PDB file of C-alpha atoms and ligand atoms in Angstrom:
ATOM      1  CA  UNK O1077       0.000   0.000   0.000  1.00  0.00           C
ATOM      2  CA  UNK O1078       1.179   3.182  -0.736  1.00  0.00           C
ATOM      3  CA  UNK O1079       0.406   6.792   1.543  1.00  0.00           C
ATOM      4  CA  UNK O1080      -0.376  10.211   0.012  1.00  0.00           C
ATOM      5  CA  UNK O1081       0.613  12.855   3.088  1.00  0.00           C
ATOM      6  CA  UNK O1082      -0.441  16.348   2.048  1.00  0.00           C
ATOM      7  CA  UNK O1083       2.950  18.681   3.567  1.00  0.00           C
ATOM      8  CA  UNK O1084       2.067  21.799   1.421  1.00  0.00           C
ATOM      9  CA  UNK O1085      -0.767  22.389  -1.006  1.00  0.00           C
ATOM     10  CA  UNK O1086      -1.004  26.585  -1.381  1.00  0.00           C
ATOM     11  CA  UNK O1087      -0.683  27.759  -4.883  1.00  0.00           C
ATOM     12  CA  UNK O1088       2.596  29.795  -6.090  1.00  0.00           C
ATOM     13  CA  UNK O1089       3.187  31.369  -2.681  1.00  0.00           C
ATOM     14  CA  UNK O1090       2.280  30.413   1.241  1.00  0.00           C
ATOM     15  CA  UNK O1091      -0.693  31.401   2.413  1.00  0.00           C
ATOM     16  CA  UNK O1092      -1.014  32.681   5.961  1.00  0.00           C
ATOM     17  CA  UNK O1093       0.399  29.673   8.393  1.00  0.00           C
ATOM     18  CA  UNK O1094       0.166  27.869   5.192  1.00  0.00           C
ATOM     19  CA  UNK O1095       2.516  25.859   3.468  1.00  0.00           C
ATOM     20  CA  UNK O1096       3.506  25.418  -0.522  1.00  0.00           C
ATOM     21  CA  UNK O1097       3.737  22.477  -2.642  1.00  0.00           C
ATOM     22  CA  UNK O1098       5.815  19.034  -1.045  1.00  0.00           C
ATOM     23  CA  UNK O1099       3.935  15.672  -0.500  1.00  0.00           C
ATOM     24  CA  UNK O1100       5.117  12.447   1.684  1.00  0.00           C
ATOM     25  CA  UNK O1101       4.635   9.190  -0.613  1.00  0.00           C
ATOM     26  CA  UNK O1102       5.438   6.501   1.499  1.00  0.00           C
ATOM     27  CA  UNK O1103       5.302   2.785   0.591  1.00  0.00           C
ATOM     28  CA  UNK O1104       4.544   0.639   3.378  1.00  0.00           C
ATOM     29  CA  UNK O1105       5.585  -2.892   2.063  1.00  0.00           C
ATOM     30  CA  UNK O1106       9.207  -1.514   2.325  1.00  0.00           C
ATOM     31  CA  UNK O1107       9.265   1.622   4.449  1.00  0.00           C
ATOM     32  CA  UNK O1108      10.217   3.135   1.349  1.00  0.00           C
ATOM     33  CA  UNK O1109       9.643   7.032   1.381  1.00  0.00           C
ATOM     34  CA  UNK O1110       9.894  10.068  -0.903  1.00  0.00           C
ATOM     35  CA  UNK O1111       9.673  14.006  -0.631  1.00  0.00           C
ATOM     36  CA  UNK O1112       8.016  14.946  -3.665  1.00  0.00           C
ATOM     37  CA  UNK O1113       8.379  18.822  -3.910  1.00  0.00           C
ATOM     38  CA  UNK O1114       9.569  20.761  -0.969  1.00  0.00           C
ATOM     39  CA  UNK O1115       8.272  23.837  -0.768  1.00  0.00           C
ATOM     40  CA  UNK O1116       8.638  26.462   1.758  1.00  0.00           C
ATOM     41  CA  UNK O1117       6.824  25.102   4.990  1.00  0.00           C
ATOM     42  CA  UNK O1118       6.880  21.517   3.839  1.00  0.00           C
ATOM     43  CA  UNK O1119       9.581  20.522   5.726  1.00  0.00           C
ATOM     44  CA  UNK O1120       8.554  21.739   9.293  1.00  0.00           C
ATOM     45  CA  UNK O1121       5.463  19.578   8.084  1.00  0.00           C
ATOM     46  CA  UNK O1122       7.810  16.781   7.006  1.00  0.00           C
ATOM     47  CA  UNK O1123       9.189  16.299   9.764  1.00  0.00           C
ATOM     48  CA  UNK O1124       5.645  15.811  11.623  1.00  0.00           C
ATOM     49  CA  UNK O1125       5.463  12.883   9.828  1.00  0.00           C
ATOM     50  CA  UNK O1126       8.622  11.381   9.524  1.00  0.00           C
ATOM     51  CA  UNK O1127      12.277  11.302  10.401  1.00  0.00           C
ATOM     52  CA  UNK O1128      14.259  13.397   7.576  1.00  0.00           C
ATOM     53  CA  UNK O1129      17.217  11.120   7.896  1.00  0.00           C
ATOM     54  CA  UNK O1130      14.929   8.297   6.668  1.00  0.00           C
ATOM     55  CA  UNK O1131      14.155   9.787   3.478  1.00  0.00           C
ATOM     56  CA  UNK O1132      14.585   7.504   0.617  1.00  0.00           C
ATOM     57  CA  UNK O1133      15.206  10.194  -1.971  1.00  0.00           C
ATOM     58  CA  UNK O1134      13.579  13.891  -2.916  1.00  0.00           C
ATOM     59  CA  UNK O1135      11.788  15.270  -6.269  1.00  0.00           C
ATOM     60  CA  UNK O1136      11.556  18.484  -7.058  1.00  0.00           C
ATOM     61  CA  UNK O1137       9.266  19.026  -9.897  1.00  0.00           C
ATOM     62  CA  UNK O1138      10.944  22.850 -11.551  1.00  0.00           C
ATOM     63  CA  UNK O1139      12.430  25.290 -10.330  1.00  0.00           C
ATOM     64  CA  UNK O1140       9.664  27.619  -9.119  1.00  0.00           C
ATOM     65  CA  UNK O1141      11.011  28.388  -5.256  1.00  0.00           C
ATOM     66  CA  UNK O1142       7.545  27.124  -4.302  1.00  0.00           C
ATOM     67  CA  UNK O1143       8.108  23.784  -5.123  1.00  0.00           C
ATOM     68  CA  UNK O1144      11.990  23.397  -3.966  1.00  0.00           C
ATOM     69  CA  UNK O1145      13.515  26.130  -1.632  1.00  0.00           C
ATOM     70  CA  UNK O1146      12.533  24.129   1.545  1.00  0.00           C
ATOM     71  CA  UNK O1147      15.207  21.308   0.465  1.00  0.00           C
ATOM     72  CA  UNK O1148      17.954  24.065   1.881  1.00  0.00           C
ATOM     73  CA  UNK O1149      17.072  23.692   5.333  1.00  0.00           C
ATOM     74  CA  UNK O1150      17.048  19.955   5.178  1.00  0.00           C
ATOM     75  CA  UNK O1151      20.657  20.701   4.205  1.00  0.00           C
ATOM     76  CA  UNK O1152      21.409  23.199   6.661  1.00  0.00           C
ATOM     77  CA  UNK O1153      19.596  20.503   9.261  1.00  0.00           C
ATOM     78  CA  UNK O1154      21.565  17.653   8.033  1.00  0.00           C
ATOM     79  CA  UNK O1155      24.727  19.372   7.792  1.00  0.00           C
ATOM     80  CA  UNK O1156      24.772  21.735  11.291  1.00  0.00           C
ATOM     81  CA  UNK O1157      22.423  19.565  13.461  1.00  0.00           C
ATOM     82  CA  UNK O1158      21.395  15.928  12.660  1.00  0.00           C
ATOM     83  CA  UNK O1159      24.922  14.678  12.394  1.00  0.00           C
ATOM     84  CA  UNK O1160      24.289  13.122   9.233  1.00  0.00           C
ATOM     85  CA  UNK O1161      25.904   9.661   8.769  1.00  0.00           C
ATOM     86  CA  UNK O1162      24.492   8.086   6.233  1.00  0.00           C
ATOM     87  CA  UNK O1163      24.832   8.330   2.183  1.00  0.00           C
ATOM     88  CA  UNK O1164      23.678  11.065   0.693  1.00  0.00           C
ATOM     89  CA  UNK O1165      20.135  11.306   0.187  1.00  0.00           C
ATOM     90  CA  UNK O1166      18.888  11.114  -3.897  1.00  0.00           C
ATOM     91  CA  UNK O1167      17.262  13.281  -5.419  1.00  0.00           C
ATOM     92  CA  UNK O1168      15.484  13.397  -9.130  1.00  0.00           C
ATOM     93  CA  UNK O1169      14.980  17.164  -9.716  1.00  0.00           C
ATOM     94  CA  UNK O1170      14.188  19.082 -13.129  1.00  0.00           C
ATOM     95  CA  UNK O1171      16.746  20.897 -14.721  1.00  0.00           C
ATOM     96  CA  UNK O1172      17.689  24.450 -13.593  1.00  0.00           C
ATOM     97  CA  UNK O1173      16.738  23.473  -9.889  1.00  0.00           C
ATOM     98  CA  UNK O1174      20.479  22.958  -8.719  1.00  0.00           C
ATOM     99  CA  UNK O1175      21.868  26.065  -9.977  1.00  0.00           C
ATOM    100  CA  UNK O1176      19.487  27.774  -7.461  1.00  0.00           C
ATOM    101  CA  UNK O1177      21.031  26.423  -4.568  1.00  0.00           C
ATOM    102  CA  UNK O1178      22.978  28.345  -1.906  1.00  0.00           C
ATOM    103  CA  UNK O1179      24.551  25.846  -0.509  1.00  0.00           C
ATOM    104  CA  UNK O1180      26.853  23.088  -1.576  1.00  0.00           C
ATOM    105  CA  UNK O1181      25.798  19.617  -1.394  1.00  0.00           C
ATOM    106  CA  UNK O1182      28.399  17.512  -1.319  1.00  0.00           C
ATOM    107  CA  UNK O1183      27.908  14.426   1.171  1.00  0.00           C
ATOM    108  CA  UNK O1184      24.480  15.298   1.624  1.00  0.00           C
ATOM    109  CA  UNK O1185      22.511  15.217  -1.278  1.00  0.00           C
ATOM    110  CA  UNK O1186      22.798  12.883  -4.530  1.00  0.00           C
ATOM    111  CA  UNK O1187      21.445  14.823  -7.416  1.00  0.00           C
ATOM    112  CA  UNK O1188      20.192  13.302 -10.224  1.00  0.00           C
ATOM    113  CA  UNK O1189      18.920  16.004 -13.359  1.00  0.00           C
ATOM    114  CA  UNK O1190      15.705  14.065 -15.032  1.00  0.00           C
ATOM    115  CA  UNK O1191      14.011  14.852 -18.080  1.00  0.00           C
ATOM    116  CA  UNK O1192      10.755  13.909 -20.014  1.00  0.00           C
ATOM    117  CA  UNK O1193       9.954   9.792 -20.120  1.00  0.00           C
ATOM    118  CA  UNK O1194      13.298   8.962 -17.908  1.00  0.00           C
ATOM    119  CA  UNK O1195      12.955   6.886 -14.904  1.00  0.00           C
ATOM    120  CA  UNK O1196      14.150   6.080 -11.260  1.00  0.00           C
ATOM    121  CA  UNK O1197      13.826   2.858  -8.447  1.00  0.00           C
ATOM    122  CA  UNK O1198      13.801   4.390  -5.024  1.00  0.00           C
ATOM    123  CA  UNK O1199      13.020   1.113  -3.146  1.00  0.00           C
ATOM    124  CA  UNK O1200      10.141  -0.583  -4.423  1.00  0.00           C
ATOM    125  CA  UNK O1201       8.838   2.468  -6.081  1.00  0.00           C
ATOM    126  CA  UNK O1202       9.366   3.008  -9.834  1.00  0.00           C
ATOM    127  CA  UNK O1203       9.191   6.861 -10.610  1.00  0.00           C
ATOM    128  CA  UNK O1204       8.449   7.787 -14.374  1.00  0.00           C
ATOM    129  CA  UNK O1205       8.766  11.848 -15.332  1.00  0.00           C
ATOM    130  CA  UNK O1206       6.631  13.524 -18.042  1.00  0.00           C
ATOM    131  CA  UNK O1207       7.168  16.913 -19.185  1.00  0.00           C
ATOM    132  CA  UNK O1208       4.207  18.784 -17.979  1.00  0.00           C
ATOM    133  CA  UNK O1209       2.777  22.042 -19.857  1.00  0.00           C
ATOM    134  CA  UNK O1210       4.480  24.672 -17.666  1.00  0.00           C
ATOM    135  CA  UNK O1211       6.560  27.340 -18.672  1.00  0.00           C
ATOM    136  CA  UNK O1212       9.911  26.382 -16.780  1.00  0.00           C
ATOM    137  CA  UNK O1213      10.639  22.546 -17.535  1.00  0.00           C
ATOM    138  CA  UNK O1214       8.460  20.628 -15.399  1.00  0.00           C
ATOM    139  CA  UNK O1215       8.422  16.993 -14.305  1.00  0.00           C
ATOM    140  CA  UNK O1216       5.155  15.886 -13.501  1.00  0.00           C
ATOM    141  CA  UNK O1217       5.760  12.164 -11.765  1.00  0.00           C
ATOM    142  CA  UNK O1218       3.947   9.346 -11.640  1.00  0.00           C
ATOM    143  CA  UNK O1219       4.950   6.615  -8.750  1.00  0.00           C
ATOM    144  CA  UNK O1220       4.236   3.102  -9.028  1.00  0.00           C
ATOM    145  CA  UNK O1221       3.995   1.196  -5.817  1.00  0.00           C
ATOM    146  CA  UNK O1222       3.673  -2.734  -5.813  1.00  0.00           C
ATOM    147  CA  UNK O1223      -0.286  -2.783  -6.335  1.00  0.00           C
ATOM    148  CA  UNK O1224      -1.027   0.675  -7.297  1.00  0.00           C
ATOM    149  CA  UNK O1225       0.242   4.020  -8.768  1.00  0.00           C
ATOM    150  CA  UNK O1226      -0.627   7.803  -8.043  1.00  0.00           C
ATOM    151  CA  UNK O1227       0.088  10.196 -10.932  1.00  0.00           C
ATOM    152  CA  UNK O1228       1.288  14.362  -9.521  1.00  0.00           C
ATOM    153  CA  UNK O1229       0.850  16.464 -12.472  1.00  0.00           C
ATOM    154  CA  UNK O1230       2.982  19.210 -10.561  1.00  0.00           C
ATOM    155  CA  UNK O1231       2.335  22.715 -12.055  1.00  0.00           C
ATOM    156  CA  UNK O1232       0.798  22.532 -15.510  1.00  0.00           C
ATOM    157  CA  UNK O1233      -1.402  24.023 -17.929  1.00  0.00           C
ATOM    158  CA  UNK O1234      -4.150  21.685 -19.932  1.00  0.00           C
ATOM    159  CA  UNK O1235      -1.834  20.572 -22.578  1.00  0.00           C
ATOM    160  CA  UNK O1236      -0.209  18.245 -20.709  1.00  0.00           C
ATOM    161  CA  UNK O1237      -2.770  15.110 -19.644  1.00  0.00           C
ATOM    162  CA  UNK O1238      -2.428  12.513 -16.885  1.00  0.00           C
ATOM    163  CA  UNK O1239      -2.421  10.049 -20.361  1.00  0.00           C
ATOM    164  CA  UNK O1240       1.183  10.359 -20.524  1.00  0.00           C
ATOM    165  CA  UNK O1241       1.493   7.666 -17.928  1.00  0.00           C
ATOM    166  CA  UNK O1242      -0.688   5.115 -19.190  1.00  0.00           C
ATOM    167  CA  UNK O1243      -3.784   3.675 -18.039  1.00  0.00           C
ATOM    168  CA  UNK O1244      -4.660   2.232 -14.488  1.00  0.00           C
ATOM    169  CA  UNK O1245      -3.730   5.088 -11.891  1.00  0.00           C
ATOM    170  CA  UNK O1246      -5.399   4.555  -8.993  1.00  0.00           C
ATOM    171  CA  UNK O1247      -4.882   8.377  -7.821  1.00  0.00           C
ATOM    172  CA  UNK O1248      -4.273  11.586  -9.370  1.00  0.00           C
ATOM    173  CA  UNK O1249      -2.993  14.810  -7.604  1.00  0.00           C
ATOM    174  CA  UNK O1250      -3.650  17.336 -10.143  1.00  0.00           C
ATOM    175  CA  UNK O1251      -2.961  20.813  -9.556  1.00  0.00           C
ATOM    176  CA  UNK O1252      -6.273  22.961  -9.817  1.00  0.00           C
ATOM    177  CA  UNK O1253      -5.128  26.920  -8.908  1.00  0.00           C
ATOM    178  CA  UNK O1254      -7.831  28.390 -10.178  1.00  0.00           C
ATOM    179  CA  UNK O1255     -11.662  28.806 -11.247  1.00  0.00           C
ATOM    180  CA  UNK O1256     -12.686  28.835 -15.191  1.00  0.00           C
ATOM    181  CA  UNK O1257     -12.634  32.270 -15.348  1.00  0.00           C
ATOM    182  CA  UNK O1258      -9.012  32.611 -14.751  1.00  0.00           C
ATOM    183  CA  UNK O1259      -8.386  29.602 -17.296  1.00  0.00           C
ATOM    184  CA  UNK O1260      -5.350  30.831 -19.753  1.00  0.00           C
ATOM    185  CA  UNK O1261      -3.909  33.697 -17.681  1.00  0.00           C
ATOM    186  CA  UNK O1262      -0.712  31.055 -16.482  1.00  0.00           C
ATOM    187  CA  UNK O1263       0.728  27.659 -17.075  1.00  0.00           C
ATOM    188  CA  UNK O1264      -2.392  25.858 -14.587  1.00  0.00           C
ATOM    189  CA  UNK O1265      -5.504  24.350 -14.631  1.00  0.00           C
ATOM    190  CA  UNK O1266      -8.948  25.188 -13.118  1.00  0.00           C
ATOM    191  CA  UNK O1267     -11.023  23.293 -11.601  1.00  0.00           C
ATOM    192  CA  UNK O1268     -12.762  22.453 -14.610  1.00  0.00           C
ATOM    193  CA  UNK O1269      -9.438  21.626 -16.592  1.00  0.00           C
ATOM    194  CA  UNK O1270      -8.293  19.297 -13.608  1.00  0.00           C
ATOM    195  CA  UNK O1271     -11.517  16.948 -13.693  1.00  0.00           C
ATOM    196  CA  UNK O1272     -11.343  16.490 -17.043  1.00  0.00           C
ATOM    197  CA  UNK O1273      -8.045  15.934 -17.565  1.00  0.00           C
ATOM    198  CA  UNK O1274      -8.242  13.300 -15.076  1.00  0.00           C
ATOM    199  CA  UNK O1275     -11.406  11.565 -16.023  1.00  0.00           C
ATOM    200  CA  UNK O1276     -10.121  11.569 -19.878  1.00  0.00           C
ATOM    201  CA  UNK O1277      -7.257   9.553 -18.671  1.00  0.00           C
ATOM    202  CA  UNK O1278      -9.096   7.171 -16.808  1.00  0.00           C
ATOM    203  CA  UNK O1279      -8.118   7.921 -13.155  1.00  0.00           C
ATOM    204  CA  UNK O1280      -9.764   5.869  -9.980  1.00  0.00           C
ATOM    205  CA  UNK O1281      -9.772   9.330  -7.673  1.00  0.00           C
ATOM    206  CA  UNK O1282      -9.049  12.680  -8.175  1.00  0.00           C
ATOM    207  CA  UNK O1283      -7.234  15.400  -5.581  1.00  0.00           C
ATOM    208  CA  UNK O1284      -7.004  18.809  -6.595  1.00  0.00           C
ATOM    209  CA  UNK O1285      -4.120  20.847  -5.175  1.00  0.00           C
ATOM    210  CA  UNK O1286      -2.204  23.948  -5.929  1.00  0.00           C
ATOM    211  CA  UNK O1287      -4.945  26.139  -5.169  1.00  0.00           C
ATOM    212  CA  UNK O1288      -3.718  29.931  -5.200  1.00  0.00           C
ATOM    213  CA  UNK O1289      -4.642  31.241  -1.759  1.00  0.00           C
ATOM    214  CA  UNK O1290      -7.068  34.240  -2.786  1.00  0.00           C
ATOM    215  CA  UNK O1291      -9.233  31.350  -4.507  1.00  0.00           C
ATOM    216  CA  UNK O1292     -12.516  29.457  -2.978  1.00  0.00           C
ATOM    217  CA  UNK O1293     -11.525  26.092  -2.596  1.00  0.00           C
ATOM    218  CA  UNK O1294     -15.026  24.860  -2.457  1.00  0.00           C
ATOM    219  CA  UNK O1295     -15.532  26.648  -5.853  1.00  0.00           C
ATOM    220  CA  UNK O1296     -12.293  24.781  -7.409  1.00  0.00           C
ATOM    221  CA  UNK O1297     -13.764  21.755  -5.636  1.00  0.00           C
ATOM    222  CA  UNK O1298     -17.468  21.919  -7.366  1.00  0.00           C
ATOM    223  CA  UNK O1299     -16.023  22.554 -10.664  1.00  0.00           C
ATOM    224  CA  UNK O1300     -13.943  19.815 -10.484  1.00  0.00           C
ATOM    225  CA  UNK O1301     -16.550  17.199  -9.163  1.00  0.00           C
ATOM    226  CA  UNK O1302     -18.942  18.024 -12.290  1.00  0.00           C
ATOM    227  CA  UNK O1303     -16.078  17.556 -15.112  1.00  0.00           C
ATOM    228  CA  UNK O1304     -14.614  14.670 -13.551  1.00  0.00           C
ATOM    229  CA  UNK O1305     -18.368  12.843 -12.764  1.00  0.00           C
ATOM    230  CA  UNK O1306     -17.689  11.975  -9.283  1.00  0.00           C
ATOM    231  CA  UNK O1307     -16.224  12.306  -5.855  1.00  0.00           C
ATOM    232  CA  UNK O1308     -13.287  15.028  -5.708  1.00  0.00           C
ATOM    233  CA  UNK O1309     -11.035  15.817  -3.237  1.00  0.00           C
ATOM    234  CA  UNK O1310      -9.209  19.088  -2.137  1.00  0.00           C
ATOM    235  CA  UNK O1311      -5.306  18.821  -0.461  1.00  0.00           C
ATOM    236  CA  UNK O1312      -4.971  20.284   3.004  1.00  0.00           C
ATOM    237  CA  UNK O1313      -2.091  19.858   4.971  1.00  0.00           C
ATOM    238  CA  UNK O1314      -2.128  17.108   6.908  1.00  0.00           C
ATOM    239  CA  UNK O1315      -4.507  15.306   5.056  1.00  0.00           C
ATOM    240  CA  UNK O1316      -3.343  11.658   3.938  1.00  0.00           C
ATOM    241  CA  UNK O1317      -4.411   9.290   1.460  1.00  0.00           C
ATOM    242  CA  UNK O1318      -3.969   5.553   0.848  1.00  0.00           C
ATOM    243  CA  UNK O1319      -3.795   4.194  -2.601  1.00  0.00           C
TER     244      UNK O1319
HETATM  245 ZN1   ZN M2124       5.473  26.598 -11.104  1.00  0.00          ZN
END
């Protein structure tokens, strides 16, 4: 079985006490876990949940600081407090993300650039990148577990569809910032966009995420339910899902 852990779900910036993108997928056949995005607040949330030094490895979807810029103070952490002895920790993180970095990362991080359709084992999870429809390259990630996979679209506008990764996901976290009104003005997806998108590829259940803070979430949330023709859910922190 596989757990969904909602760290950070605001859209493009915190909202107040709020946190930005970063999920826990853990699988629980192995003990297997993953940070997928870490933005800023995720990982005072991560660490809620688990022990950072347990990490199996790290994604980081682009290089938009609110997906990533939390991954400097695990280094700070694992560098000036934890004591960290153990091997560096990988990570699978779009190109331009490294660059940003203020820190070096030598003995503490194992970075690994990915691109569209390439692939990584972290335990008994198989990770699989698609370029999503977002203006800096994105890697949206599916994550295939023993028995079932959950597809993250990260950010993306609606040209990209949860079809790249084949049939038979069992969950979809698909970013939903906005309402229809707003659809076209950035690289995202309303409500609307996000149910369809997922029902067209043939997705089991549907979480919407990403939502900008200024937005309604139970308007996202109704405009999602109708275009995807059944029971939607909206990312909070601290919310967890098993797939
Ligand atoms: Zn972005």
């Amino acid at each position: 079985m596989l757990t969904l852990t909602v760290l950070g779900c605001d859209g493009s910036h915190q909202s107040a006490g709020g946190a930005a993108s970063g999920y826990l997928v853990r699988s629980w056949d192995s003990g297997t876990s993953l940070w997928m995005d870490a933005g800023p607040g995720t990982f005072g949330n991560l660490q809620r949940f688990t022990d950072p030094l347990a990490l199996s490895a790290i994604v980081l979807t682009h290089q938009h600081h609110d997906h990533f810029s939390d991954v400097e103070g695990f280094i700070t952490a694992a560098r000036w407090v934890y004591g960290f002895h153990r091997a560096p920790v990988p990570v699978y993180a779009a190109p331009g993300v490294l660059p940003l970095l203020s820190q070096e990362i030598d003995g503490i991080l194992d970075w690994h650039e990915v691109g569209d359709g390439d692939g990584a084992d972290v335990g008994d999870l198989r990770l699989t990148f698609s370029r999503s429809d977002h203006p800096p390259v994105t890697m949206a990630t599916r994550v295939a577990g023993p028995s079932s996979v959950l597809g993250y679209s990260a950010d993306s506008g609606p040209e990209w569809s949860f079809s790249a990764f084949g049939p038979g996901l069992d969950l979809a976290l698909c970013e939903a910032t906005y309402t229809v009104e707003h659809e076209g003005t950035a690289g995202h997806m309303s409500g609307r966009q996000a149910g369809s998108n997922a029902r067209r590829a043939g997705a089991r259940r549907l979480v919407v995420t990403h939502r900008w803070p200024t937005v309604t979430a139970s308007a996202i949330l109704s405009e999602a339910t109708e275009t995807f023709g059944g029971h939607v859910e909206q990312a909070a922190v601290g919310r967890g899902y098993s797939v």
